[in-house]
């Protein structure tokens, strides 16, 4: 059952990206596209993890997951900013990009350096490959990174609600649903 779920999530993320690309060609918010690509890459990593058969395979799959997952919160934040017609200073924009690359680079050290995961053990859960890790200091940085983006996203949504002239009610509702899904997936995963 786990293989079916993982395959379905990967295929659905590919279909969603294809639909976005074909159906909404004229309404391009580049950051939405980047977010959909990041979701596809992260789901591919989850799919690889499910089919992994060793700790080495699980580590490689998890690194693929982080290639998407390290950038997804940033792309979602930038997409929200663009939808709400808000901007941030260039130095902050580049700082957030640098932070995402730093998180990604730290995640790539797994198996070589104990900053992100001190230990990794391969396990099979619900019939699919997985791992159990002892977190290092850099994983705490990733958690702070995620919580910061959730707070920033909520701030943008509240600001959009208060200044509804800037953003349509339909877009505000879509942002709220997306943020609730993001928060729930963070706590349930």
Backbone as CSV, one residue per row, in Angstrom:
resi,resn,N_x,N_y,N_z,CA_x,CA_y,CA_z,C_x,C_y,C_z
1,UNK,0.822,-1.203,0.000,0.000,0.000,0.000,0.864,1.265,0.000
2,UNK,1.982,1.221,0.744,2.868,2.375,0.800,3.460,2.718,-0.553
3,UNK,3.802,1.671,-1.335,4.348,1.907,-2.674,3.329,2.599,-3.568
4,UNK,2.082,2.182,-3.440,1.014,2.781,-4.248,0.858,4.256,-3.891
5,UNK,0.843,4.553,-2.596,0.706,5.936,-2.137,1.858,6.798,-2.651
6,UNK,3.090,6.319,-2.479,4.252,7.097,-2.908,4.252,7.316,-4.419
7,UNK,3.909,6.282,-5.157,3.844,6.407,-6.614,2.748,7.381,-7.017
8,UNK,1.602,7.281,-6.366,0.487,8.181,-6.660,0.865,9.635,-6.383
9,UNK,1.532,9.896,-5.264,1.936,11.273,-4.939,2.928,11.817,-5.964
10,UNK,3.860,10.970,-6.384,4.837,11.405,-7.383,4.153,11.680,-8.718
11,UNK,3.288,10.773,-9.152,2.582,10.945,-10.427,1.667,12.168,-10.367
12,UNK,0.947,12.346,-9.260,0.056,13.507,-9.134,0.831,14.821,-9.164
13,UNK,2.011,14.847,-8.554,2.797,16.085,-8.595,3.264,16.370,-10.021
14,UNK,3.581,15.330,-10.788,3.960,15.525,-12.191,2.761,15.999,-13.012
15,UNK,1.598,15.408,-12.766,0.381,15.819,-13.478,0.026,17.264,-13.129
16,UNK,0.123,17.622,-11.850,-0.173,19.001,-11.439,0.748,20.000,-12.131
17,UNK,2.023,19.669,-12.221,2.964,20.553,-12.904,2.618,20.664,-14.388
18,UNK,2.250,19.545,-15.007,1.870,19.569,-16.424,0.613,20.409,-16.643
19,UNK,-0.378,20.237,-15.776,-1.615,21.023,-15.890,-1.313,22.506,-15.701
20,UNK,-0.513,22.827,-14.706,-0.138,24.223,-14.472,0.555,24.799,-15.704
21,UNK,1.464,24.036,-16.268,2.219,24.517,-17.432,1.340,24.700,-18.660
22,UNK,0.409,23.783,-18.882,-0.418,23.831,-20.088,-1.638,24.727,-19.944
23,UNK,-2.268,24.675,-18.795,-3.550,25.373,-18.600,-3.378,26.854,-18.289
24,UNK,-2.314,27.192,-17.583,-2.153,28.568,-17.113,-0.903,29.219,-17.703
25,UNK,-0.677,29.023,-18.980,0.515,29.567,-19.632,0.584,31.087,-19.571
26,UNK,-0.551,31.743,-19.651,-0.564,33.206,-19.703,-0.509,33.860,-18.332
27,UNK,-0.783,33.114,-17.288,-0.818,33.678,-15.936,0.395,33.206,-15.151
28,UNK,1.543,33.484,-15.648,2.757,32.942,-15.044,3.188,33.725,-13.808
29,UNK,3.212,33.020,-12.709,3.890,33.464,-11.500,5.052,32.487,-11.389
30,UNK,6.236,32.915,-11.798,7.370,31.991,-11.877,7.609,31.233,-10.586
31,UNK,7.377,31.870,-9.461,7.630,31.191,-8.197,6.654,30.048,-7.956
32,UNK,5.448,30.151,-8.471,4.506,29.027,-8.382,5.056,27.855,-9.186
33,UNK,5.571,28.126,-10.374,6.178,27.064,-11.179,7.362,26.444,-10.444
34,UNK,8.215,27.277,-9.883,9.374,26.762,-9.155,8.925,25.899,-7.974
35,UNK,7.863,26.325,-7.291,7.338,25.544,-6.166,6.834,24.188,-6.649
36,UNK,6.131,24.166,-7.776,5.636,22.895,-8.310,6.787,21.979,-8.719
37,UNK,7.849,22.548,-9.287,9.040,21.750,-9.605,9.671,21.208,-8.321
38,UNK,9.765,22.040,-7.295,10.339,21.599,-6.020,9.509,20.476,-5.408
39,UNK,8.195,20.579,-5.505,7.315,19.520,-5.001,7.571,18.226,-5.766
40,UNK,7.713,18.324,-7.080,7.979,17.142,-7.901,9.292,16.478,-7.480
41,UNK,10.338,17.266,-7.302,11.640,16.723,-6.900,11.551,16.101,-5.505
42,UNK,10.901,16.794,-4.567,10.759,16.258,-3.209,9.959,14.954,-3.221
43,UNK,8.883,14.911,-3.984,8.091,13.679,-4.064,8.870,12.551,-4.726
44,UNK,9.716,12.885,-5.692,10.582,11.870,-6.295,11.532,11.305,-5.239
45,UNK,12.060,12.174,-4.383,12.911,11.713,-3.283,12.166,10.793,-2.334
46,UNK,10.929,11.147,-1.989,10.119,10.274,-1.133,9.869,8.929,-1.812
47,UNK,9.593,8.969,-3.116,9.354,7.745,-3.880,10.602,6.861,-3.866
48,UNK,11.775,7.469,-4.115,13.027,6.714,-4.068,13.263,6.128,-2.680
49,UNK,12.955,6.892,-1.649,13.127,6.410,-0.280,12.264,5.179,-0.032
50,UNK,11.030,5.213,-0.479,10.137,4.077,-0.295,10.651,2.807,-0.946
51,UNK,11.350,2.952,-2.055,11.880,1.789,-2.774,13.324,1.469,-2.384
52,UNK,13.906,2.242,-1.479,15.291,1.991,-1.072,15.379,0.682,-0.291
53,UNK,16.557,0.072,-0.349,16.762,-1.219,0.312,17.962,-1.221,1.238
54,UNK,18.576,-0.067,1.421,19.750,0.021,2.289,19.834,1.427,2.868
55,UNK,20.696,1.580,3.858,20.874,2.906,4.450,21.466,3.867,3.420
56,UNK,22.354,3.367,2.560,22.945,4.222,1.528,21.876,4.716,0.556
57,UNK,20.992,3.804,0.141,19.900,4.188,-0.755,18.955,5.178,-0.105
58,UNK,18.678,4.979,1.190,17.796,5.889,1.922,18.420,7.279,2.027
59,UNK,19.724,7.328,2.253,20.414,8.618,2.359,20.377,9.354,1.020
60,UNK,20.650,8.648,-0.064,20.611,9.280,-1.390,19.205,9.788,-1.695
61,UNK,18.196,8.963,-1.407,16.806,9.371,-1.647,16.448,10.602,-0.825
62,UNK,16.901,10.631,0.421,16.615,11.775,1.281,17.297,13.043,0.758
63,UNK,18.469,12.887,0.176,19.157,14.038,-0.411,18.376,14.580,-1.606
64,UNK,17.806,13.692,-2.416,16.959,14.132,-3.529,15.756,14.892,-2.977
65,UNK,15.172,14.357,-1.906,14.042,15.023,-1.252,14.423,16.444,-0.838
66,UNK,15.600,16.603,-0.241,16.036,17.929,0.203,16.378,18.860,-0.955
67,UNK,16.718,18.310,-2.128,16.935,19.174,-3.294,15.672,19.960,-3.623
68,UNK,14.520,19.349,-3.397,13.256,20.067,-3.578,12.800,20.750,-2.308
69,UNK,12.866,20.021,-1.201,12.329,20.512,0.065,13.053,21.708,0.651
70,UNK,14.321,21.873,0.332,15.072,23.017,0.863,14.629,24.334,0.238
71,UNK,14.090,24.256,-0.964,13.718,25.467,-1.694,12.213,25.724,-1.713
72,UNK,11.419,24.711,-1.420,9.964,24.847,-1.492,9.417,25.958,-0.599
73,UNK,9.796,26.049,0.688,9.249,27.138,1.516,9.584,28.522,0.962
74,UNK,10.791,28.664,0.439,11.196,29.950,-0.124,10.370,30.286,-1.369
75,UNK,10.191,29.310,-2.261,9.397,29.558,-3.468,7.954,29.900,-3.120
76,UNK,7.402,29.220,-2.123,6.027,29.515,-1.707,5.933,30.930,-1.138
77,UNK,6.916,31.318,-0.349,6.946,32.669,0.212,7.017,33.715,-0.901
78,UNK,7.925,33.517,-1.856,8.052,34.460,-2.967,6.784,34.495,-3.817
79,UNK,6.143,33.338,-4.001,4.886,33.291,-4.764,3.799,34.083,-4.047
80,UNK,3.698,33.908,-2.730,2.722,34.680,-1.951,2.993,36.172,-2.065
81,UNK,4.261,36.540,-1.980,4.625,37.952,-2.108,4.181,38.492,-3.470
82,UNK,4.391,37.707,-4.511,4.033,38.152,-5.856,2.521,38.260,-6.023
83,UNK,1.782,37.277,-5.511,0.314,37.311,-5.596,-0.226,38.533,-4.862
84,UNK,0.365,38.847,-3.724,-0.102,39.969,-2.900,0.501,41.305,-3.317
85,UNK,1.266,41.297,-4.395,1.885,42.520,-4.914,2.732,43.205,-3.847
86,UNK,3.453,42.389,-3.097,4.349,42.899,-2.062,5.786,42.641,-2.507
87,UNK,6.707,43.377,-1.927,8.113,43.157,-2.259,8.956,43.265,-0.998
88,UNK,10.147,42.722,-1.099,11.113,42.812,-0.009,12.397,43.378,-0.599
89,UNK,13.270,43.918,0.236,14.541,44.444,-0.280,15.364,43.331,-0.950
90,UNK,16.155,43.716,-1.944,16.973,42.736,-2.675,17.915,41.980,-1.748
91,UNK,18.479,42.662,-0.761,19.410,41.984,0.134,18.704,40.872,0.906
92,UNK,17.441,41.086,1.283,16.683,40.056,1.992,16.327,38.913,1.043
93,UNK,15.961,39.265,-0.180,15.657,38.261,-1.204,16.862,37.327,-1.388
94,UNK,18.037,37.904,-1.564,19.242,37.100,-1.758,19.633,36.347,-0.489
95,UNK,19.373,36.932,0.670,19.656,36.238,1.936,18.802,34.982,2.076
96,UNK,17.538,35.070,1.677,16.653,33.904,1.751,17.094,32.820,0.767
97,UNK,17.534,33.231,-0.412,18.058,32.263,-1.383,19.311,31.595,-0.822
98,UNK,20.204,32.387,-0.259,21.433,31.857,0.338,21.107,30.873,1.458
99,UNK,20.106,31.208,2.277,19.713,30.324,3.374,19.211,28.982,2.840
100,UNK,18.425,29.005,1.780,17.931,27.755,1.195,19.080,26.905,0.660
101,UNK,20.031,27.545,-0.010,21.196,26.806,-0.492,22.015,26.246,0.668
102,UNK,22.115,27.001,1.751,22.849,26.534,2.924,22.184,25.305,3.530
103,UNK,20.860,25.350,3.690,20.115,24.202,4.218,20.328,22.993,3.314
104,UNK,20.223,23.193,2.017,20.410,22.104,1.060,21.828,21.531,1.174
105,UNK,22.817,22.399,1.239,24.209,21.945,1.353,24.427,21.160,2.644
106,UNK,23.849,21.633,3.743,23.981,20.908,5.011,23.316,19.537,4.934
107,UNK,22.170,19.454,4.269,21.484,18.164,4.114,22.319,17.202,3.268
108,UNK,23.116,17.728,2.363,23.954,16.874,1.515,25.140,16.280,2.276
109,UNK,25.403,16.763,3.489,26.522,16.226,4.272,26.171,14.934,4.999
110,UNK,24.899,14.525,4.957,24.482,13.295,5.642,25.296,12.123,5.095
111,UNK,25.817,11.325,6.012,26.656,10.192,5.631,28.137,10.519,5.632
112,UNK,28.472,11.811,5.653,29.868,12.235,5.645,30.248,13.035,6.880
113,UNK,29.283,13.773,7.409,29.543,14.710,8.498,28.291,14.749,9.371
114,UNK,28.432,14.719,10.692,27.254,14.595,11.565,26.513,15.901,11.875
115,UNK,26.591,16.888,11.015,25.922,18.165,11.293,24.410,18.053,11.156
116,UNK,23.944,17.395,10.116,22.504,17.329,9.863,21.876,16.132,10.568
117,UNK,22.417,14.959,10.327,22.017,13.746,11.055,23.274,13.172,11.684
118,UNK,23.203,12.920,12.984,24.343,12.297,13.656,24.449,10.829,13.263
119,UNK,23.301,10.148,13.250,23.253,8.744,12.842,22.032,8.529,11.956
120,UNK,22.133,7.550,11.073,21.016,7.177,10.207,20.938,5.656,10.192
121,UNK,19.732,5.148,10.397,19.504,3.704,10.380,18.378,3.403,9.399
122,UNK,18.588,2.400,8.557,17.569,2.002,7.589,16.513,1.143,8.276
123,UNK,15.251,1.419,7.981,14.138,0.631,8.517,13.097,0.446,7.411
124,UNK,12.236,-0.523,7.619,11.079,-0.707,6.744,9.857,-0.402,7.592
125,UNK,9.066,0.580,7.165,7.852,0.973,7.879,6.688,0.934,6.902
126,UNK,5.614,0.298,7.318,4.418,0.160,6.474,4.765,-0.469,5.123
127,UNK,5.775,-1.332,5.133,6.146,-2.060,3.929,7.044,-1.323,2.961
128,UNK,7.473,-0.113,3.303,8.345,0.661,2.409,9.610,1.085,3.145
129,UNK,10.652,1.365,2.365,11.912,1.796,2.941,11.797,3.158,3.606
130,UNK,12.540,3.311,4.692,12.553,4.573,5.425,13.844,4.619,6.229
131,UNK,14.006,5.627,7.034,15.174,5.720,7.895,14.764,6.337,9.225
132,UNK,15.576,6.073,10.220,15.432,6.713,11.523,16.744,7.441,11.758
133,UNK,16.663,8.717,12.073,17.871,9.524,12.227,17.928,10.160,13.605
134,UNK,19.143,10.345,14.067,19.398,11.175,15.236,19.827,12.529,14.683
135,UNK,19.057,13.559,15.013,19.285,14.868,14.403,20.504,15.568,14.972
136,UNK,21.219,16.243,14.084,22.333,17.090,14.475,21.876,18.540,14.574
137,UNK,22.811,19.427,14.871,22.477,20.840,15.069,21.885,21.479,13.810
138,UNK,22.322,21.056,12.632,21.846,21.683,11.394,20.380,21.366,11.119
139,UNK,19.897,20.236,11.617,18.481,19.925,11.422,17.620,20.886,12.245
140,UNK,18.107,21.296,13.396,17.414,22.321,14.181,17.328,23.630,13.410
141,UNK,18.361,23.929,12.651,18.360,25.115,11.795,17.277,24.992,10.722
142,UNK,17.123,23.795,10.150,16.079,23.561,9.155,14.696,23.754,9.768
143,UNK,14.487,23.241,10.984,13.190,23.417,11.650,12.896,24.894,11.896
144,UNK,13.900,25.650,12.331,13.721,27.092,12.534,13.409,27.778,11.201
145,UNK,14.059,27.340,10.153,13.833,27.822,8.789,12.368,27.622,8.399
146,UNK,11.830,26.425,8.629,10.434,26.132,8.284,9.458,26.967,9.101
147,UNK,9.687,27.042,10.401,8.790,27.812,11.272,8.816,29.288,10.876
148,UNK,9.984,29.805,10.536,10.091,31.207,10.111,9.273,31.470,8.855
149,UNK,9.343,30.562,7.903,8.558,30.737,6.682,7.062,30.641,6.948
150,UNK,6.656,29.750,7.830,5.227,29.659,8.173,4.759,30.982,8.774
151,UNK,5.545,31.546,9.679,5.190,32.827,10.304,5.128,33.935,9.250
152,UNK,6.118,33.996,8.369,6.112,35.009,7.305,4.917,34.839,6.372
153,UNK,4.606,33.596,6.020,3.457,33.344,5.136,2.154,33.781,5.793
154,UNK,2.000,33.471,7.063,0.789,33.881,7.787,0.710,35.408,7.847
155,UNK,1.840,36.066,8.067,1.870,37.531,8.096,1.411,38.104,6.753
156,UNK,1.887,37.523,5.662,1.479,37.998,4.334,-0.016,37.808,4.132
157,UNK,-0.537,36.647,4.529,-1.968,36.370,4.366,-2.801,37.344,5.190
158,UNK,-2.396,37.594,6.433,-3.127,38.547,7.283,-3.088,39.939,6.651
159,UNK,-1.936,40.324,6.160,-1.816,41.635,5.511,-2.711,41.708,4.270
160,UNK,-2.796,40.601,3.524,-3.661,40.567,2.337,-5.126,40.687,2.733
161,UNK,-5.504,40.056,3.845,-6.890,40.148,4.323,-7.208,41.584,4.737
162,UNK,-6.286,42.223,5.444,-6.511,43.586,5.921,-6.529,44.603,4.780
163,UNK,-5.803,44.317,3.720,-5.745,45.210,2.560,-6.328,44.485,1.355
164,UNK,-7.564,44.080,1.470,-8.207,43.230,0.472,-8.257,43.864,-0.914
165,UNK,-8.077,45.149,-1.014,-8.089,45.800,-2.320,-6.919,45.313,-3.180
166,UNK,-5.836,44.901,-2.511,-4.652,44.444,-3.230,-4.837,43.044,-3.824
167,UNK,-5.611,42.188,-3.137,-5.722,40.777,-3.503,-7.187,40.367,-3.473
168,UNK,-7.596,39.551,-4.436,-8.987,39.101,-4.476,-9.265,38.117,-3.341
169,UNK,-10.525,38.052,-2.935,-10.943,37.138,-1.873,-10.655,35.693,-2.269
170,UNK,-10.833,35.358,-3.528,-10.555,34.005,-4.026,-9.084,33.642,-3.794
171,UNK,-8.180,34.571,-4.081,-6.754,34.320,-3.862,-6.429,34.208,-2.380
172,UNK,-7.077,35.019,-1.554,-6.849,34.948,-0.108,-7.275,33.584,0.422
173,UNK,-8.443,33.103,0.003,-8.923,31.791,0.451,-7.971,30.692,-0.016
174,UNK,-7.506,30.770,-1.255,-6.553,29.775,-1.770,-5.265,29.790,-0.953
175,UNK,-4.797,30.992,-0.578,-3.582,31.091,0.231,-3.790,30.489,1.612
176,UNK,-4.943,30.740,2.219,-5.232,30.191,3.548,-5.265,28.668,3.492
177,UNK,-5.937,28.112,2.491,-6.005,26.650,2.354,-4.605,26.072,2.148
178,UNK,-3.817,26.704,1.300,-2.450,26.244,1.066,-1.600,26.292,2.317
179,UNK,-1.744,27.347,3.085,-0.949,27.475,4.307,-1.386,26.460,5.357
180,UNK,-2.683,26.235,5.489,-3.171,25.219,6.431,-2.631,23.848,6.043
181,UNK,-2.652,23.528,4.747,-2.121,22.243,4.278,-0.631,22.133,4.575
182,UNK,0.098,23.222,4.389,1.533,23.227,4.666,1.808,22.999,6.143
183,UNK,1.095,23.712,6.998,1.295,23.577,8.443,0.947,22.159,8.895
184,UNK,-0.169,21.639,8.408,-0.582,20.293,8.808,0.419,19.240,8.332
185,UNK,0.940,19.384,7.115,1.900,18.395,6.617,3.193,18.444,7.419
186,UNK,3.569,19.622,7.892,4.774,19.746,8.712,4.609,19.000,10.030
187,UNK,3.457,19.140,10.672,3.251,18.502,11.967,2.890,17.025,11.858
188,UNK,2.297,16.608,10.750,1.902,15.212,10.591,3.013,14.348,10.011
189,UNK,3.984,14.967,9.341,5.040,14.173,8.685,6.085,13.689,9.654
